[in-house]
mmCIF file of C-alpha atoms and ligand atoms in Angstrom:
data_model
loop_
_atom_site.group_PDB
_atom_site.id
_atom_site.type_symbol
_atom_site.label_atom_id
_atom_site.label_comp_id
_atom_site.label_asym_id
_atom_site.label_seq_id
_atom_site.Cartn_x
_atom_site.Cartn_y
_atom_site.Cartn_z
ATOM 1 C CA LYS Q 1 0.000 0.000 0.000
ATOM 2 C CA GLY Q 2 0.907 3.644 -0.352
ATOM 3 C CA ASP Q 3 2.563 4.338 3.000
ATOM 4 C CA VAL Q 4 5.780 2.574 2.215
ATOM 5 C CA GLN Q 5 7.105 5.495 0.142
ATOM 6 C CA ASP Q 6 10.552 5.429 1.675
ATOM 7 C CA PHE Q 7 10.858 1.770 2.416
ATOM 8 C CA GLY Q 8 10.298 -0.401 -0.666
ATOM 9 C CA ILE Q 9 7.828 -3.264 -0.444
ATOM 10 C CA GLN Q 10 10.605 -5.849 -0.199
ATOM 11 C CA GLU Q 11 12.412 -3.940 2.537
ATOM 12 C CA SER Q 12 9.228 -3.442 4.514
ATOM 13 C CA LEU Q 13 8.415 -7.153 4.179
ATOM 14 C CA SER Q 14 11.869 -8.222 5.209
ATOM 15 C CA GLU Q 15 11.600 -5.979 8.254
ATOM 16 C CA LEU Q 16 8.244 -7.640 8.987
ATOM 17 C CA GLU Q 17 10.011 -11.013 8.769
ATOM 18 C CA GLN Q 18 12.581 -9.818 11.263
ATOM 19 C CA LEU Q 19 9.793 -8.631 13.554
ATOM 20 C CA ALA Q 20 8.120 -12.057 13.307
ATOM 21 C CA ASP Q 21 11.438 -13.681 14.129
ATOM 22 C CA THR Q 22 11.805 -11.389 17.138
ATOM 23 C CA ALA Q 23 8.348 -12.488 18.280
ATOM 24 C CA GLY Q 24 9.538 -16.109 18.138
ATOM 25 C CA LEU Q 25 7.803 -17.139 14.905
ATOM 26 C CA ARG Q 26 9.454 -19.051 12.061
ATOM 27 C CA VAL Q 27 8.752 -17.432 8.698
ATOM 28 C CA VAL Q 28 8.034 -19.879 5.849
ATOM 29 C CA GLY Q 29 7.279 -17.424 3.077
ATOM 30 C CA SER Q 30 6.058 -14.010 2.025
ATOM 31 C CA THR Q 31 4.123 -12.522 -0.842
ATOM 32 C CA TYR Q 32 2.634 -9.201 -1.959
ATOM 33 C CA GLN Q 33 0.127 -7.803 -4.402
ATOM 34 C CA LYS Q 34 -0.151 -4.435 -6.116
ATOM 35 C CA LEU Q 35 -3.691 -3.076 -6.032
ATOM 36 C CA ALA Q 36 -5.039 0.381 -6.806
ATOM 37 C CA SER Q 37 -6.693 0.286 -3.385
ATOM 38 C CA PRO Q 38 -7.056 -2.425 -0.731
ATOM 39 C CA ASN Q 39 -10.068 -4.732 -0.991
ATOM 40 C CA PRO Q 40 -12.456 -3.507 1.746
ATOM 41 C CA LYS Q 41 -13.497 -7.078 2.650
ATOM 42 C CA THR Q 42 -10.246 -8.988 2.567
ATOM 43 C CA TYR Q 43 -7.524 -6.336 2.029
ATOM 44 C CA ILE Q 44 -6.062 -8.460 -0.816
ATOM 45 C CA GLY Q 45 -7.898 -9.702 -3.915
ATOM 46 C CA SER Q 46 -9.728 -13.038 -4.052
ATOM 47 C CA GLY Q 47 -7.064 -14.683 -6.254
ATOM 48 C CA LYS Q 48 -4.392 -13.787 -3.699
ATOM 49 C CA VAL Q 49 -6.611 -15.090 -0.901
ATOM 50 C CA SER Q 50 -6.834 -18.508 -2.638
ATOM 51 C CA GLU Q 51 -3.116 -18.535 -3.295
ATOM 52 C CA ILE Q 52 -2.363 -17.930 0.392
ATOM 53 C CA LYS Q 53 -4.966 -20.504 1.417
ATOM 54 C CA SER Q 54 -3.216 -23.183 -0.659
ATOM 55 C CA ALA Q 55 0.120 -22.221 0.836
ATOM 56 C CA ILE Q 56 -1.374 -22.473 4.342
ATOM 57 C CA HIS Q 57 -2.346 -26.094 3.679
ATOM 58 C CA ALA Q 58 0.831 -27.017 1.841
ATOM 59 C CA LEU Q 59 3.146 -25.565 4.473
ATOM 60 C CA ASP Q 60 1.031 -26.142 7.571
ATOM 61 C CA VAL Q 61 0.980 -22.445 8.388
ATOM 62 C CA GLU Q 62 -0.319 -21.283 11.780
ATOM 63 C CA THR Q 63 -0.179 -17.513 11.423
ATOM 64 C CA VAL Q 64 -0.623 -15.074 8.532
ATOM 65 C CA ILE Q 65 0.709 -11.555 9.142
ATOM 66 C CA PHE Q 66 -0.206 -8.508 7.056
ATOM 67 C CA ASP Q 67 2.182 -5.572 6.789
ATOM 68 C CA ASP Q 68 -0.560 -2.961 7.140
ATOM 69 C CA GLU Q 69 -3.240 -2.439 9.734
ATOM 70 C CA LEU Q 70 -6.376 -4.530 9.010
ATOM 71 C CA SER Q 71 -9.910 -3.559 9.966
ATOM 72 C CA ALA Q 72 -12.032 -5.754 12.254
ATOM 73 C CA GLY Q 73 -14.037 -6.909 9.222
ATOM 74 C CA GLN Q 74 -10.979 -7.782 7.173
ATOM 75 C CA LEU Q 75 -9.497 -9.769 10.060
ATOM 76 C CA ARG Q 76 -12.728 -11.684 10.510
ATOM 77 C CA ASN Q 77 -13.247 -12.394 6.802
ATOM 78 C CA LEU Q 78 -9.695 -13.581 6.310
ATOM 79 C CA GLU Q 79 -9.817 -15.892 9.322
ATOM 80 C CA LYS Q 80 -13.069 -17.300 8.032
ATOM 81 C CA VAL Q 81 -11.651 -18.020 4.574
ATOM 82 C CA PHE Q 82 -8.366 -19.434 5.821
ATOM 83 C CA GLY Q 83 -10.306 -21.563 8.305
ATOM 84 C CA GLY Q 84 -9.215 -23.885 11.099
ATOM 85 C CA ASP Q 85 -6.921 -22.470 13.690
ATOM 86 C CA VAL Q 86 -5.096 -20.089 11.400
ATOM 87 C CA ARG Q 87 -4.424 -16.826 13.185
ATOM 88 C CA VAL Q 88 -4.505 -13.651 11.099
ATOM 89 C CA CYS Q 89 -2.837 -10.542 12.453
ATOM 90 C CA ASP Q 90 -1.238 -7.322 11.267
ATOM 91 C CA ARG Q 91 2.021 -5.436 11.811
ATOM 92 C CA THR Q 92 0.499 -3.473 14.680
ATOM 93 C CA ALA Q 93 -0.648 -6.564 16.593
ATOM 94 C CA LEU Q 94 2.747 -8.181 16.020
ATOM 95 C CA ILE Q 95 4.621 -5.128 17.336
ATOM 96 C CA LEU Q 96 2.263 -4.994 20.317
ATOM 97 C CA ASP Q 97 3.041 -8.665 21.021
ATOM 98 C CA ILE Q 98 6.764 -7.991 20.928
ATOM 99 C CA PHE Q 99 6.436 -4.968 23.181
ATOM 100 C CA ASN Q 100 4.385 -7.083 25.545
ATOM 101 C CA GLN Q 101 7.036 -9.797 25.673
ATOM 102 C CA ARG Q 102 9.785 -7.268 26.293
ATOM 103 C CA ALA Q 103 8.370 -4.697 28.631
ATOM 104 C CA ALA Q 104 10.775 -4.792 31.558
ATOM 105 C CA THR Q 105 9.439 -2.151 33.914
ATOM 106 C CA HIS Q 106 6.018 -1.721 35.450
ATOM 107 C CA GLU Q 107 5.474 1.471 33.472
ATOM 108 C CA ALA Q 108 6.328 -0.168 30.141
ATOM 109 C CA SER Q 109 3.963 -3.095 30.859
ATOM 110 C CA LEU Q 110 1.184 -0.651 31.696
ATOM 111 C CA GLN Q 111 1.825 1.313 28.513
ATOM 112 C CA VAL Q 112 1.761 -1.808 26.376
ATOM 113 C CA SER Q 113 -1.382 -3.215 28.015
ATOM 114 C CA LEU Q 114 -3.115 0.089 27.424
ATOM 115 C CA ALA Q 115 -2.072 0.169 23.769
ATOM 116 C CA GLN Q 116 -3.228 -3.458 23.349
ATOM 117 C CA MET Q 117 -6.646 -2.732 24.815
ATOM 118 C CA GLU Q 118 -7.067 0.346 22.667
ATOM 119 C CA TYR Q 119 -6.199 -1.758 19.644
ATOM 120 C CA GLN Q 120 -8.729 -4.432 20.667
ATOM 121 C CA LEU Q 121 -11.634 -2.116 21.381
ATOM 122 C CA PRO Q 122 -12.787 -1.523 17.782
ATOM 123 C CA ARG Q 123 -12.032 -5.168 16.914
ATOM 124 C CA LEU Q 124 -14.145 -6.806 19.618
ATOM 125 C CA THR Q 125 -16.951 -7.850 17.291
ATOM 126 C CA LYS Q 126 -15.147 -10.939 16.142
ATOM 127 C CA MET Q 127 -15.782 -13.536 18.805
ATOM 128 C CA TRP Q 128 -19.463 -12.818 19.280
ATOM 129 C CA THR Q 129 -20.443 -12.724 15.645
ATOM 130 C CA HIS Q 130 -18.741 -16.131 15.385
ATOM 131 C CA LEU Q 131 -21.096 -17.356 18.118
ATOM 132 C CA GLU Q 132 -24.091 -15.986 16.303
ATOM 133 C CA ARG Q 133 -23.132 -17.818 13.165
ATOM 134 C CA GLN Q 134 -22.508 -21.098 14.986
ATOM 135 C CA SER Q 135 -25.926 -20.988 16.601
ATOM 136 C CA GLY Q 136 -27.523 -20.577 13.200
ATOM 137 C CA GLY Q 137 -28.760 -17.124 14.157
ATOM 138 C CA LYS Q 138 -30.653 -18.354 17.244
ATOM 139 C CA VAL Q 139 -28.789 -16.008 19.521
ATOM 140 C CA LYS Q 140 -29.155 -13.132 17.154
ATOM 141 C CA GLY Q 141 -28.968 -9.874 19.016
ATOM 142 C CA MET Q 142 -27.309 -11.691 21.917
ATOM 143 C CA GLY Q 143 -23.977 -11.200 20.253
ATOM 144 C CA GLU Q 144 -24.519 -7.496 19.926
ATOM 145 C CA LYS Q 145 -25.519 -7.169 23.550
ATOM 146 C CA GLN Q 146 -22.474 -9.119 24.607
ATOM 147 C CA ILE Q 147 -20.239 -6.887 22.491
ATOM 148 C CA GLU Q 148 -21.609 -3.862 24.332
ATOM 149 C CA VAL Q 149 -20.962 -5.513 27.709
ATOM 150 C CA ASP Q 150 -17.441 -6.460 26.652
ATOM 151 C CA LYS Q 151 -16.747 -2.984 25.357
ATOM 152 C CA ARG Q 152 -17.867 -1.500 28.654
ATOM 153 C CA ILE Q 153 -15.640 -3.880 30.617
ATOM 154 C CA LEU Q 154 -12.715 -3.050 28.362
ATOM 155 C CA ARG Q 155 -13.332 0.691 28.650
ATOM 156 C CA ASN Q 156 -13.389 0.363 32.449
ATOM 157 C CA GLN Q 157 -10.108 -1.524 32.383
ATOM 158 C CA ILE Q 158 -8.625 1.158 30.148
ATOM 159 C CA GLY Q 159 -9.694 3.799 32.677
ATOM 160 C CA VAL Q 160 -8.100 1.878 35.567
ATOM 161 C CA LEU Q 161 -4.865 1.425 33.611
ATOM 162 C CA LYS Q 162 -4.700 5.114 32.728
ATOM 163 C CA LYS Q 163 -5.017 6.071 36.404
ATOM 164 C CA GLU Q 164 -2.317 3.635 37.416
ATOM 165 C CA LEU Q 165 -0.019 4.923 34.671
ATOM 166 C CA GLU Q 166 -0.556 8.451 35.840
ATOM 167 C CA SER Q 167 0.565 7.619 39.347
ATOM 168 C CA VAL Q 168 3.618 5.680 38.118
ATOM 169 C CA ARG Q 169 4.537 8.642 35.928
ATOM 170 C CA LYS Q 170 4.179 11.120 38.762
ATOM 171 C CA HIS Q 171 6.606 9.021 40.735
ATOM 172 C CA ARG Q 172 9.090 8.905 37.892
ATOM 173 C CA LYS Q 173 8.846 12.641 37.404
ATOM 174 C CA GLN Q 174 9.775 13.242 41.033
ATOM 175 C CA TYR Q 175 12.745 10.967 40.592
ATOM 176 C CA ARG Q 176 13.694 12.754 37.385
ATOM 177 C CA ASN Q 177 13.458 16.158 39.051
ATOM 178 C CA ARG Q 178 15.804 14.965 41.761
ATOM 179 C CA ARG Q 179 18.161 13.743 39.084
ATOM 180 C CA LEU Q 180 17.975 17.015 37.176
ATOM 181 C CA SER Q 181 18.841 18.954 40.305
ATOM 182 C CA VAL Q 182 22.303 17.400 40.070
ATOM 183 C CA PRO Q 183 24.212 19.495 37.511
ATOM 184 C CA VAL Q 184 25.274 16.622 35.259
ATOM 185 C CA PRO Q 185 24.301 16.924 31.582
ATOM 186 C CA VAL Q 186 21.927 14.312 30.221
ATOM 187 C CA VAL Q 187 22.751 12.805 26.830
ATOM 188 C CA SER Q 188 20.022 10.761 25.106
ATOM 189 C CA LEU Q 189 20.712 8.017 22.616
ATOM 190 C CA VAL Q 190 18.158 7.899 19.821
ATOM 191 C CA GLY Q 191 18.121 5.784 16.690
ATOM 192 C CA TYR Q 192 16.430 3.139 14.644
ATOM 193 C CA THR Q 193 15.867 -0.122 16.429
ATOM 194 C CA ASN Q 194 18.955 -2.391 16.302
ATOM 195 C CA ALA Q 195 21.320 0.507 15.475
ATOM 196 C CA GLY Q 196 23.517 -0.394 18.458
ATOM 197 C CA LYS Q 197 22.354 2.006 21.178
ATOM 198 C CA SER Q 198 22.433 -0.553 24.005
ATOM 199 C CA THR Q 199 25.838 -1.796 22.899
ATOM 200 C CA LEU Q 200 27.208 1.742 22.975
ATOM 201 C CA LEU Q 201 25.719 2.343 26.424
ATOM 202 C CA ASN Q 202 27.250 -0.894 27.672
ATOM 203 C CA GLN Q 203 30.675 -0.087 26.237
ATOM 204 C CA LEU Q 204 30.748 3.373 27.759
ATOM 205 C CA SER Q 205 29.412 2.572 31.175
ATOM 206 C CA GLY Q 206 30.074 -1.072 31.765
ATOM 207 C CA ALA Q 207 26.334 -1.459 32.343
ATOM 208 C CA ASP Q 208 24.803 -4.767 31.493
ATOM 209 C CA VAL Q 209 21.897 -3.655 29.334
ATOM 210 C CA LEU Q 210 20.327 -6.289 27.140
ATOM 211 C CA ALA Q 211 21.867 -6.007 23.654
ATOM 212 C CA GLU Q 212 20.579 -8.494 21.126
ATOM 213 C CA ASP Q 213 20.289 -8.765 17.388
ATOM 214 C CA LYS Q 214 16.534 -8.458 17.617
ATOM 215 C CA LEU Q 215 14.198 -5.609 16.922
ATOM 216 C CA PHE Q 216 13.163 -3.657 20.019
ATOM 217 C CA ALA Q 217 15.624 -5.151 22.467
ATOM 218 C CA THR Q 218 15.249 -1.877 24.362
ATOM 219 C CA LEU Q 219 11.889 -0.686 25.612
ATOM 220 C CA ASP Q 220 12.595 1.161 28.787
ATOM 221 C CA PRO Q 221 14.846 4.141 29.112
ATOM 222 C CA THR Q 222 17.976 3.180 30.990
ATOM 223 C CA THR Q 223 20.288 5.803 32.378
ATOM 224 C CA ARG Q 224 23.952 5.321 33.223
ATOM 225 C CA ARG Q 225 26.695 7.625 34.408
ATOM 226 C CA VAL Q 226 29.666 7.924 32.050
ATOM 227 C CA GLN Q 227 33.008 9.339 33.095
ATOM 228 C CA MET Q 228 35.183 10.858 30.374
ATOM 229 C CA GLU Q 229 38.970 10.802 30.311
ATOM 230 C CA ASN Q 230 39.064 14.460 31.385
ATOM 231 C CA GLY Q 231 37.199 13.501 34.555
ATOM 232 C CA LYS Q 232 33.924 15.131 33.530
ATOM 233 C CA GLU Q 233 30.722 13.160 33.681
ATOM 234 C CA PHE Q 234 27.483 12.936 31.821
ATOM 235 C CA LEU Q 235 24.358 10.809 32.148
ATOM 236 C CA LEU Q 236 23.675 8.635 29.127
ATOM 237 C CA THR Q 237 20.089 7.508 28.491
ATOM 238 C CA ASP Q 238 19.042 4.749 26.140
ATOM 239 C CA THR Q 239 15.567 5.189 24.648
ATOM 240 C CA VAL Q 240 13.095 3.014 22.788
ATOM 241 C CA GLY Q 241 14.201 2.171 19.260
ATOM 242 C CA PHE Q 242 12.253 3.738 16.419
ATOM 243 C CA ILE Q 243 10.827 1.867 13.471
ATOM 244 C CA GLN Q 244 8.857 2.760 10.365
ATOM 245 C CA LYS Q 245 5.104 2.295 10.622
ATOM 246 C CA LEU Q 246 5.268 2.272 14.405
ATOM 247 C CA PRO Q 247 1.628 1.849 15.382
ATOM 248 C CA THR Q 248 0.094 5.181 16.332
ATOM 249 C CA THR Q 249 -1.344 3.674 19.520
ATOM 250 C CA LEU Q 250 2.187 2.817 20.556
ATOM 251 C CA VAL Q 251 3.684 6.175 19.689
ATOM 252 C CA ALA Q 252 1.006 7.688 21.902
ATOM 253 C CA ALA Q 253 1.636 5.151 24.649
ATOM 254 C CA PHE Q 254 5.359 5.796 24.672
ATOM 255 C CA ARG Q 255 5.089 9.535 24.275
ATOM 256 C CA ALA Q 256 5.768 10.097 27.961
ATOM 257 C CA THR Q 257 8.907 7.992 27.747
ATOM 258 C CA LEU Q 258 10.001 9.775 24.601
ATOM 259 C CA GLU Q 259 9.334 13.123 26.213
ATOM 260 C CA GLU Q 260 12.335 12.530 28.459
ATOM 261 C CA ILE Q 261 14.343 13.145 25.343
ATOM 262 C CA SER Q 262 13.163 16.740 25.327
ATOM 263 C CA GLU Q 263 14.886 17.342 28.652
ATOM 264 C CA SER Q 264 18.326 16.285 27.538
ATOM 265 C CA SER Q 265 21.313 18.526 26.758
ATOM 266 C CA LEU Q 266 22.335 16.545 23.710
ATOM 267 C CA LEU Q 267 20.792 13.980 21.361
ATOM 268 C CA VAL Q 268 23.098 11.335 19.977
ATOM 269 C CA HIS Q 269 21.579 9.810 16.866
ATOM 270 C CA VAL Q 270 23.093 6.335 16.432
ATOM 271 C CA VAL Q 271 22.958 5.025 12.854
ATOM 272 C CA ASP Q 272 23.729 1.493 11.672
ATOM 273 C CA ILE Q 273 25.758 2.645 8.678
ATOM 274 C CA SER Q 274 26.246 -0.960 7.504
ATOM 275 C CA HIS Q 275 22.500 -1.334 6.940
ATOM 276 C CA PRO Q 276 21.341 -1.151 3.293
ATOM 277 C CA MET Q 277 18.405 1.047 4.368
ATOM 278 C CA ALA Q 278 20.475 3.331 6.612
ATOM 279 C CA GLU Q 279 19.293 6.505 4.919
ATOM 280 C CA GLN Q 280 15.604 5.598 5.183
ATOM 281 C CA GLN Q 281 16.115 4.637 8.823
ATOM 282 C CA ILE Q 282 17.670 8.045 9.497
ATOM 283 C CA ASN Q 283 14.605 9.677 7.924
ATOM 284 C CA ALA Q 284 12.220 7.548 9.999
ATOM 285 C CA VAL Q 285 13.999 8.622 13.202
ATOM 286 C CA ASP Q 286 14.062 12.288 12.140
ATOM 287 C CA LYS Q 287 10.345 12.080 11.493
ATOM 288 C CA VAL Q 288 9.565 10.893 15.043
ATOM 289 C CA LEU Q 289 11.957 13.486 16.486
ATOM 290 C CA SER Q 290 10.309 16.278 14.538
ATOM 291 C CA GLU Q 291 7.019 15.309 16.213
ATOM 292 C CA LEU Q 292 8.620 15.651 19.631
ATOM 293 C CA ASP Q 293 9.548 19.307 19.527
ATOM 294 C CA VAL Q 294 13.238 18.808 20.197
ATOM 295 C CA SER Q 295 14.663 20.923 17.377
ATOM 296 C CA SER Q 296 16.493 23.240 19.786
ATOM 297 C CA ILE Q 297 18.551 20.422 21.342
ATOM 298 C CA PRO Q 298 22.011 19.971 19.787
ATOM 299 C CA ARG Q 299 22.524 16.712 17.911
ATOM 300 C CA LEU Q 300 25.480 14.509 17.276
ATOM 301 C CA ILE Q 301 25.288 11.929 14.517
ATOM 302 C CA VAL Q 302 27.212 8.720 15.068
ATOM 303 C CA TRP Q 303 27.782 6.147 12.364
ATOM 304 C CA ASN Q 304 28.020 2.793 14.103
ATOM 305 C CA LYS Q 305 29.032 -0.705 12.923
ATOM 306 C CA VAL Q 306 31.811 0.720 10.745
ATOM 307 C CA ASP Q 307 33.543 -2.666 11.178
ATOM 308 C CA LYS Q 308 30.689 -4.331 9.316
ATOM 309 C CA THR Q 309 30.874 -2.135 6.200
ATOM 310 C CA SER Q 310 32.619 -3.379 3.064
ATOM 311 C CA ASP Q 311 34.843 -0.292 2.767
ATOM 312 C CA PRO Q 312 35.484 1.180 6.246
ATOM 313 C CA GLN Q 313 38.085 3.589 4.841
ATOM 314 C CA LYS Q 314 35.534 5.161 2.511
ATOM 315 C CA ILE Q 315 33.012 5.474 5.361
ATOM 316 C CA ARG Q 316 35.654 7.205 7.492
ATOM 317 C CA LEU Q 317 36.340 9.768 4.762
ATOM 318 C CA GLN Q 318 32.628 10.408 4.233
ATOM 319 C CA ALA Q 319 32.099 10.790 7.976
ATOM 320 C CA GLU Q 320 34.949 13.294 8.293
ATOM 321 C CA GLU Q 321 33.521 15.341 5.411
ATOM 322 C CA ARG Q 322 30.151 15.521 7.129
ATOM 323 C CA ASP Q 323 31.292 16.130 10.680
ATOM 324 C CA VAL Q 324 29.924 12.767 11.752
ATOM 325 C CA VAL Q 325 31.587 10.533 14.341
ATOM 326 C CA TYR Q 326 32.228 6.942 13.248
ATOM 327 C CA ILE Q 327 32.564 4.106 15.725
ATOM 328 C CA SER Q 328 32.262 0.418 16.283
ATOM 329 C CA ALA Q 329 30.345 0.111 19.524
ATOM 330 C CA LEU Q 330 31.039 -3.616 19.464
ATOM 331 C CA SER Q 331 34.845 -3.457 19.239
ATOM 332 C CA GLY Q 332 35.136 -0.137 21.052
ATOM 333 C CA ASP Q 333 36.831 1.601 18.098
ATOM 334 C CA GLY Q 334 36.348 5.359 18.041
ATOM 335 C CA LEU Q 335 34.877 5.614 21.524
ATOM 336 C CA SER Q 336 37.319 8.203 22.812
ATOM 337 C CA GLU Q 337 36.683 10.331 19.695
ATOM 338 C CA PHE Q 338 33.005 9.903 20.457
ATOM 339 C CA CYS Q 339 33.486 11.179 24.025
ATOM 340 C CA ASN Q 340 35.481 14.161 22.752
ATOM 341 C CA ALA Q 341 32.697 15.027 20.326
ATOM 342 C CA VAL Q 342 30.110 14.745 23.136
ATOM 343 C CA ASN Q 343 32.282 17.006 25.274
ATOM 344 C CA ASP Q 344 32.555 19.610 22.474
ATOM 345 C CA LYS Q 345 28.830 19.620 21.831
ATOM 346 C CA LEU Q 346 28.053 19.858 25.548
ATOM 347 C CA LYS Q 347 30.453 22.765 25.881
ATOM 348 C CA ASP Q 348 28.454 24.589 23.206
ATOM 349 C CA SER Q 349 25.169 23.908 24.950
ATOM 350 C CA MET Q 350 26.578 24.814 28.381
ATOM 351 C CA VAL Q 351 27.637 28.225 27.040
ATOM 352 C CA TRP Q 352 24.065 28.604 25.882
ATOM 353 C CA VAL Q 353 22.692 27.725 29.343
ATOM 354 C CA GLU Q 354 25.157 30.078 31.081
ATOM 355 C CA ALA Q 355 24.110 32.872 28.761
ATOM 356 C CA LEU Q 356 20.572 32.472 30.030
ATOM 357 C CA VAL Q 357 21.516 32.674 33.695
ATOM 358 C CA PRO Q 358 21.866 36.331 34.775
HETATM 359 P P1 LIG Y 1 19.660 -1.168 19.856
HETATM 360 O O1 LIG Y 1 18.365 -1.781 19.459
HETATM 361 O O2 LIG Y 1 19.913 0.102 19.091
HETATM 362 O O3 LIG Y 1 19.846 -0.982 21.326
HETATM 363 O O4 LIG Y 1 20.808 -2.171 19.333
HETATM 364 P P2 LIG Y 1 21.751 -3.200 20.138
HETATM 365 O O5 LIG Y 1 22.765 -2.469 20.942
HETATM 366 O O6 LIG Y 1 20.877 -4.180 20.824
HETATM 367 O O7 LIG Y 1 22.543 -3.878 18.927
HETATM 368 C C1 LIG Y 1 21.911 -4.609 17.930
HETATM 369 C C2 LIG Y 1 22.846 -5.645 17.352
HETATM 370 O O8 LIG Y 1 23.911 -5.003 16.641
HETATM 371 C C3 LIG Y 1 23.527 -6.530 18.404
HETATM 372 O O9 LIG Y 1 23.609 -7.837 17.885
HETATM 373 C C4 LIG Y 1 24.909 -5.924 18.552
HETATM 374 O O10 LIG Y 1 25.865 -6.871 18.952
HETATM 375 C C5 LIG Y 1 25.164 -5.452 17.133
HETATM 376 N N1 LIG Y 1 26.112 -4.330 17.104
HETATM 377 C C6 LIG Y 1 26.055 -3.188 17.825
HETATM 378 N N2 LIG Y 1 27.101 -2.387 17.540
HETATM 379 C C7 LIG Y 1 27.844 -3.034 16.621
HETATM 380 C C8 LIG Y 1 29.068 -2.710 15.913
HETATM 381 O O11 LIG Y 1 29.692 -1.678 16.086
HETATM 382 N N3 LIG Y 1 29.497 -3.639 15.007
HETATM 383 C C9 LIG Y 1 28.843 -4.807 14.772
HETATM 384 N N4 LIG Y 1 29.361 -5.634 13.856
HETATM 385 N N5 LIG Y 1 27.704 -5.136 15.413
HETATM 386 C C10 LIG Y 1 27.209 -4.270 16.330
#
């Protein structure tokens, strides 16, 4: 569909495969179809539906994942056609599943549960209309009533969750205010998921933050103190990884977490320069940042995984031309240059802060 302007269809699908892998699924195949507009009933055309149905039987498929968000009706129709126990889901549901598996703090779990419920609310019809059909229409109307009851229960749960989140956030804010009262600059790592943010944080601080070759290894912001060779210190914060087509419910859910970024002295944008889609990933990150109102915060761009590129020398020259720092977070190459660059940028921003103080 149209909203993959930057990422090609193949790239978006291969990212979806990686997401499925992260969720613990084994991918047996993928396919796509070009349509002028999605089919309102089944998203794809009827020929494609039959083709997938045959593949489901031939390969004993348990789950079919669509790269775009499906409506409640489309989900229901597709599950009906595919039959049996085949589960149909979309990119959003898959990402929500992954976030659910990986939420490490109480706040992150609350945020994910809330996003999941908000995703479910308009899709609740499914189970009860199934029941109606099975009963041959005898319980007609019953289903609808039940949907209303379920929706009310879900809305209540959403309300309870929101209250709980509010109190957790208040707590965190107090903690953050205490932290901010200590005059140590806060540096936030931002970047596309899997760019190497956790690895960099680990290398610099000796912290043992989960770093894995999976999408979204990092969900919760983690802050560590880093001491530079000149004795100065800064706080380094790792944030949630960004991704294209991040479900809007999730962006909203994680807004509070992302807002911490707006209180930092410096943003370090970590880029996996060895990735074939590096440029598009940079754009995806810039897009989220532009929504966060952080344009006044100085930025430092870091090209990571230089060791993985086919021509590291060329990358180094390009980086020097563009005033970009190049590192290998994994091997530790370039880390002292990185710290010097952070120091320089912080010096600039400190001058700016001092200028404001009478
Ligand atoms: P995050 O999602 O941005 O926090 O990324 P991670 O720090 O979890 O790293 C993702 C994957 O990239 C892990 O498998 C890391 O070992 C790997 N990685 C990170 N930095 C480098 C690097 O400089 N070189 C290479 N070759 N791999 C790296």
